[in-house]
PDB file of C-alpha atoms in Angstrom:
ATOM      1  CA  MET A 241      15.145 -12.310 -18.781  1.00 45.00           C
ATOM      2  CA  HIS A 242      15.634 -15.903 -17.568  1.00 48.00           C
ATOM      3  CA  GLY A 243      19.166 -16.254 -18.908  1.00 47.00           C
ATOM      4  CA  ALA A 244      22.432 -14.839 -17.682  1.00 50.00           C
ATOM      5  CA  ILE A 245      22.183 -11.404 -16.151  1.00 54.00           C
ATOM      6  CA  GLY A 246      23.731  -9.013 -18.658  1.00 62.00           C
ATOM      7  CA  SER A 247      23.524  -5.229 -18.812  1.00 73.00           C
ATOM      8  CA  GLY A 248      20.301  -5.397 -20.853  1.00 80.00           C
ATOM      9  CA  ALA A 249      18.699  -7.680 -18.290  1.00 83.00           C
ATOM     10  CA  VAL A 250      19.822  -5.411 -15.451  1.00 86.00           C
ATOM     11  CA  LEU A 251      18.266  -2.408 -17.200  1.00 90.00           C
ATOM     12  CA  ALA A 252      15.057  -4.373 -17.728  1.00 90.00           C
ATOM     13  CA  VAL A 253      14.922  -5.246 -14.022  1.00 91.00           C
ATOM     14  CA  VAL A 254      15.593  -1.626 -13.048  1.00 92.00           C
ATOM     15  CA  ALA A 255      12.897  -0.432 -15.466  1.00 94.00           C
ATOM     16  CA  THR A 256      10.472  -3.003 -14.051  1.00 95.00           C
ATOM     17  CA  CYS A 257      11.216  -1.801 -10.518  1.00 96.00           C
ATOM     18  CA  VAL A 258      10.710   1.843 -11.485  1.00 96.00           C
ATOM     19  CA  VAL A 259       7.422   1.173 -13.292  1.00 97.00           C
ATOM     20  CA  LEU A 260       6.045  -0.927 -10.434  1.00 98.00           C
ATOM     21  CA  ALA A 261       7.176   1.623  -7.848  1.00 97.00           C
ATOM     22  CA  MET A 262       5.511   4.441  -9.777  1.00 98.00           C
ATOM     23  CA  LEU A 263       2.264   2.463 -10.139  1.00 98.00           C
ATOM     24  CA  THR A 264       2.327   1.739  -6.426  1.00 98.00           C
ATOM     25  CA  VAL A 265       2.991   5.342  -5.395  1.00 98.00           C
ATOM     26  CA  VAL A 266       0.420   6.783  -7.799  1.00 98.00           C
ATOM     27  CA  THR A 267      -2.183   4.253  -6.619  1.00 98.00           C
ATOM     28  CA  HIS A 268      -1.423   5.144  -3.022  1.00 98.00           C
ATOM     29  CA  ALA A 269      -1.524   8.903  -3.633  1.00 98.00           C
ATOM     30  CA  ILE A 270      -4.860   8.720  -5.457  1.00 98.00           C
ATOM     31  CA  ALA A 271      -6.391   6.471  -2.810  1.00 98.00           C
ATOM     32  CA  LEU A 272      -5.220   8.706   0.032  1.00 97.00           C
ATOM     33  CA  THR A 273      -6.673  11.732  -1.766  1.00 97.00           C
ATOM     34  CA  VAL A 274     -10.049  10.005  -2.045  1.00 97.00           C
ATOM     35  CA  ILE A 275      -9.975   8.856   1.583  1.00 96.00           C
ATOM     36  CA  ARG A 276      -8.797  12.301   2.753  1.00 94.00           C
ATOM     37  CA  ARG A 277     -11.689  14.032   0.978  1.00 93.00           C
ATOM     38  CA  ARG A 278     -14.246  11.686   2.514  1.00 92.00           C
ATOM     39  CA  LEU A 279     -12.745  11.986   5.987  1.00 89.00           C
ATOM     40  CA  THR A 280     -12.382  15.759   5.774  1.00 87.00           C
ATOM     41  CA  HIS A 281     -16.053  16.035   4.869  1.00 86.00           C
ATOM     42  CA  ARG A 282     -16.997  13.645   7.702  1.00 80.00           C
ATOM     43  CA  ILE A 283     -14.993  15.322  10.487  1.00 77.00           C
ATOM     44  CA  ARG A 284     -15.100  18.981   9.411  1.00 77.00           C
ATOM     45  CA  GLY A 285     -16.072  21.131  12.377  1.00 72.00           C
ATOM     46  CA  LYS A 286     -16.572  18.152  14.696  1.00 69.00           C
ATOM     47  CA  VAL A 287     -14.565  16.854  17.620  1.00 69.00           C
ATOM     48  CA  TYR A 288     -14.939  13.177  18.454  1.00 65.00           C
ATOM     49  CA  VAL A 289     -12.846  12.995  21.623  1.00 66.00           C
ATOM     50  CA  ASP A 290     -15.973  12.397  23.732  1.00 69.00           C
ATOM     51  CA  HIS A 291     -17.572  10.016  21.225  1.00 75.00           C
ATOM     52  CA  VAL A 292     -15.471   6.893  21.598  1.00 81.00           C
ATOM     53  CA  PHE A 293     -17.682   4.570  19.545  1.00 88.00           C
ATOM     54  CA  VAL A 294     -18.102   7.002  16.649  1.00 83.00           C
ATOM     55  CA  GLU A 295     -14.377   7.701  16.669  1.00 83.00           C
ATOM     56  CA  ALA A 296     -13.617   3.974  16.743  1.00 88.00           C
ATOM     57  CA  ALA A 297     -16.003   3.335  13.834  1.00 89.00           C
ATOM     58  CA  ILE A 298     -14.417   6.079  11.725  1.00 89.00           C
ATOM     59  CA  ILE A 299     -10.899   4.897  12.533  1.00 91.00           C
ATOM     60  CA  SER A 300     -11.856   1.276  11.814  1.00 95.00           C
ATOM     61  CA  ALA A 301     -13.348   2.218   8.439  1.00 94.00           C
ATOM     62  CA  THR A 302     -10.214   4.205   7.644  1.00 95.00           C
ATOM     63  CA  VAL A 303      -7.919   1.315   8.602  1.00 97.00           C
ATOM     64  CA  LEU A 304      -9.990  -1.054   6.469  1.00 97.00           C
ATOM     65  CA  SER A 305      -9.837   1.382   3.541  1.00 97.00           C
ATOM     66  CA  LEU A 306      -6.086   1.722   3.877  1.00 98.00           C
ATOM     67  CA  SER A 307      -5.711  -2.061   4.089  1.00 98.00           C
ATOM     68  CA  LEU A 308      -7.662  -2.467   0.852  1.00 98.00           C
ATOM     69  CA  VAL A 309      -5.368   0.086  -0.800  1.00 98.00           C
ATOM     70  CA  HIS A 310      -2.360  -1.955   0.292  1.00 98.00           C
ATOM     71  CA  LEU A 311      -3.993  -5.117  -1.015  1.00 98.00           C
ATOM     72  CA  ALA A 312      -4.535  -3.422  -4.390  1.00 98.00           C
ATOM     73  CA  GLU A 313      -0.857  -2.474  -4.442  1.00 98.00           C
ATOM     74  CA  VAL A 314       0.137  -6.045  -3.613  1.00 98.00           C
ATOM     75  CA  CYS A 315      -2.004  -7.170  -6.550  1.00 98.00           C
ATOM     76  CA  ILE A 316      -0.136  -4.783  -8.876  1.00 98.00           C
ATOM     77  CA  TRP A 317       3.143  -6.501  -7.995  1.00 98.00           C
ATOM     78  CA  ALA A 318       1.563  -9.977  -8.111  1.00 98.00           C
ATOM     79  CA  ALA A 319       0.128  -9.306 -11.572  1.00 98.00           C
ATOM     80  CA  ALA A 320       3.566  -8.206 -12.740  1.00 97.00           C
ATOM     81  CA  TYR A 321       5.131 -11.409 -11.394  1.00 97.00           C
ATOM     82  CA  VAL A 322       2.590 -13.489 -13.326  1.00 97.00           C
ATOM     83  CA  LEU A 323       2.799 -11.401 -16.517  1.00 96.00           C
ATOM     84  CA  LEU A 324       6.593 -11.561 -16.464  1.00 95.00           C
ATOM     85  CA  ASP A 325       6.480 -15.309 -15.795  1.00 95.00           C
ATOM     86  CA  ALA A 326       8.403 -14.829 -12.572  1.00 96.00           C
ATOM     87  CA  ILE A 327       5.755 -16.826 -10.683  1.00 97.00           C
ATOM     88  CA  GLY A 328       3.370 -19.110 -12.555  1.00 95.00           C
ATOM     89  CA  ASP A 329       0.326 -19.364 -10.293  1.00 96.00           C
ATOM     90  CA  PRO A 330      -1.601 -16.112  -9.598  1.00 97.00           C
ATOM     91  CA  ARG A 331      -2.497 -17.278  -6.053  1.00 97.00           C
ATOM     92  CA  ASP A 332       1.167 -17.951  -5.338  1.00 97.00           C
ATOM     93  CA  ALA A 333       2.031 -14.564  -6.817  1.00 97.00           C
ATOM     94  CA  ILE A 334      -0.425 -12.798  -4.490  1.00 97.00           C
ATOM     95  CA  TYR A 335       0.893 -14.706  -1.474  1.00 96.00           C
ATOM     96  CA  TYR A 336       4.486 -14.027  -2.504  1.00 97.00           C
ATOM     97  CA  SER A 337       3.793 -10.357  -3.119  1.00 97.00           C
ATOM     98  CA  LEU A 338       1.921  -9.893   0.171  1.00 96.00           C
ATOM     99  CA  SER A 339       4.720 -11.601   2.056  1.00 96.00           C
ATOM    100  CA  THR A 340       7.330  -9.495   0.284  1.00 96.00           C
ATOM    101  CA  TYR A 341       5.412  -6.176   0.529  1.00 96.00           C
ATOM    102  CA  THR A 342       5.111  -6.632   4.280  1.00 94.00           C
ATOM    103  CA  THR A 343       8.713  -7.931   4.557  1.00 91.00           C
ATOM    104  CA  LEU A 344       7.453 -11.097   6.237  1.00 91.00           C
ATOM    105  CA  GLY A 345       9.202 -13.160   3.583  1.00 88.00           C
ATOM    106  CA  PRO A 346       7.461 -15.830   1.538  1.00 84.00           C
ATOM    107  CA  ASP A 347       7.567 -19.417   2.696  1.00 88.00           C
ATOM    108  CA  GLY A 348       7.327 -22.169   0.119  1.00 89.00           C
ATOM    109  CA  VAL A 349       6.941 -19.962  -2.955  1.00 93.00           C
ATOM    110  CA  THR A 350       9.907 -19.034  -5.080  1.00 93.00           C
ATOM    111  CA  ILE A 351      10.396 -16.415  -7.731  1.00 95.00           C
ATOM    112  CA  ALA A 352      12.431 -16.859 -10.896  1.00 93.00           C
ATOM    113  CA  LYS A 353      16.067 -15.999 -10.214  1.00 92.00           C
ATOM    114  CA  ALA A 354      16.109 -13.098 -12.678  1.00 90.00           C
ATOM    115  CA  PHE A 355      13.357 -11.343 -10.684  1.00 93.00           C
ATOM    116  CA  ARG A 356      14.789 -11.522  -7.186  1.00 93.00           C
ATOM    117  CA  ALA A 357      15.842  -7.874  -7.372  1.00 93.00           C
ATOM    118  CA  VAL A 358      12.263  -6.895  -8.252  1.00 95.00           C
ATOM    119  CA  ALA A 359      11.032  -8.718  -5.151  1.00 95.00           C
ATOM    120  CA  GLY A 360      13.699  -6.985  -3.099  1.00 94.00           C
ATOM    121  CA  PHE A 361      12.525  -3.644  -4.415  1.00 95.00           C
ATOM    122  CA  GLU A 362       8.945  -4.508  -3.471  1.00 97.00           C
ATOM    123  CA  SER A 363      10.134  -5.147   0.077  1.00 96.00           C
ATOM    124  CA  LEU A 364      11.602  -1.631   0.047  1.00 96.00           C
ATOM    125  CA  ILE A 365       8.469   0.067  -1.349  1.00 97.00           C
ATOM    126  CA  GLY A 366       5.911  -1.796   0.800  1.00 97.00           C
ATOM    127  CA  PRO A 367       7.055  -0.462   4.179  1.00 97.00           C
ATOM    128  CA  MET A 368       7.225   3.057   2.748  1.00 98.00           C
ATOM    129  CA  MET A 369       3.576   2.798   1.729  1.00 98.00           C
ATOM    130  CA  VAL A 370       2.677   1.423   5.161  1.00 98.00           C
ATOM    131  CA  ALA A 371       4.547   4.307   6.809  1.00 98.00           C
ATOM    132  CA  TRP A 372       2.720   6.789   4.578  1.00 98.00           C
ATOM    133  CA  SER A 373      -0.606   5.235   5.604  1.00 98.00           C
ATOM    134  CA  THR A 374       0.402   5.366   9.257  1.00 97.00           C
ATOM    135  CA  ALA A 375       1.261   9.068   9.028  1.00 97.00           C
ATOM    136  CA  PHE A 376      -2.043   9.665   7.247  1.00 96.00           C
ATOM    137  CA  LEU A 377      -3.987   7.818   9.953  1.00 95.00           C
ATOM    138  CA  VAL A 378      -2.218   9.636  12.793  1.00 94.00           C
ATOM    139  CA  GLU A 379      -2.957  12.991  11.143  1.00 91.00           C
ATOM    140  CA  PHE A 380      -6.671  12.240  11.027  1.00 89.00           C
ATOM    141  CA  VAL A 381      -6.873  10.867  14.563  1.00 86.00           C
ATOM    142  CA  VAL A 382      -5.263  14.088  15.809  1.00 86.00           C
ATOM    143  CA  ARG A 383      -7.745  16.135  13.767  1.00 82.00           C
ATOM    144  CA  MET A 384     -10.696  14.097  15.051  1.00 80.00           C
ATOM    145  CA  ARG A 385      -9.585  14.759  18.602  1.00 78.00           C
ATOM    146  CA  GLY A 386      -9.536  18.503  18.054  1.00 77.00           C
ATOM    147  CA  GLY A 387      -5.944  19.013  16.969  1.00 68.00           C
ATOM    148  CA  ASN A 388      -4.930  20.669  13.702  1.00 58.00           C
ATOM    149  CA  THR A 389      -8.113  21.349  11.729  1.00 49.00           C
ATOM    150  CA  GLY A 390      -6.423  22.230   8.456  1.00 51.00           C
ATOM    151  CA  THR A 391      -7.184  20.186   5.357  1.00 50.00           C
ATOM    152  CA  GLY A 392      -3.683  19.663   4.158  1.00 47.00           C
TER     153      GLY A 392
END
């Protein structure tokens, strides 16, 4: 895919974007299911509004868990960049992917020209996953403080 961008190369880039997006979304969905089950068990029937330190510890553990999920998703994209020879060094690929996933923008690391669209797609998917995590976190904070006690 390093040559001129023809229709076959465009389809390959689109397919790469779709596969990586699906891996990212499936990873995120599975991780949120696991975290949700653990949190639901932990907070079921309890209200933490008067227990600031316990609430802060649970929220901190949840934020850390969500951050590790995002890091795993960054690594999916970084591995693809290395496997596709879009970025040669795995450390550069992780830095590039993290910078792209968060839309910060990489500084000093470049991606092969044929894969710029893949990087652009990562910068579209990353914020969606962060927004999903934010909604998830808000839902559980509300539940911990005695709001909606449903599990879904």
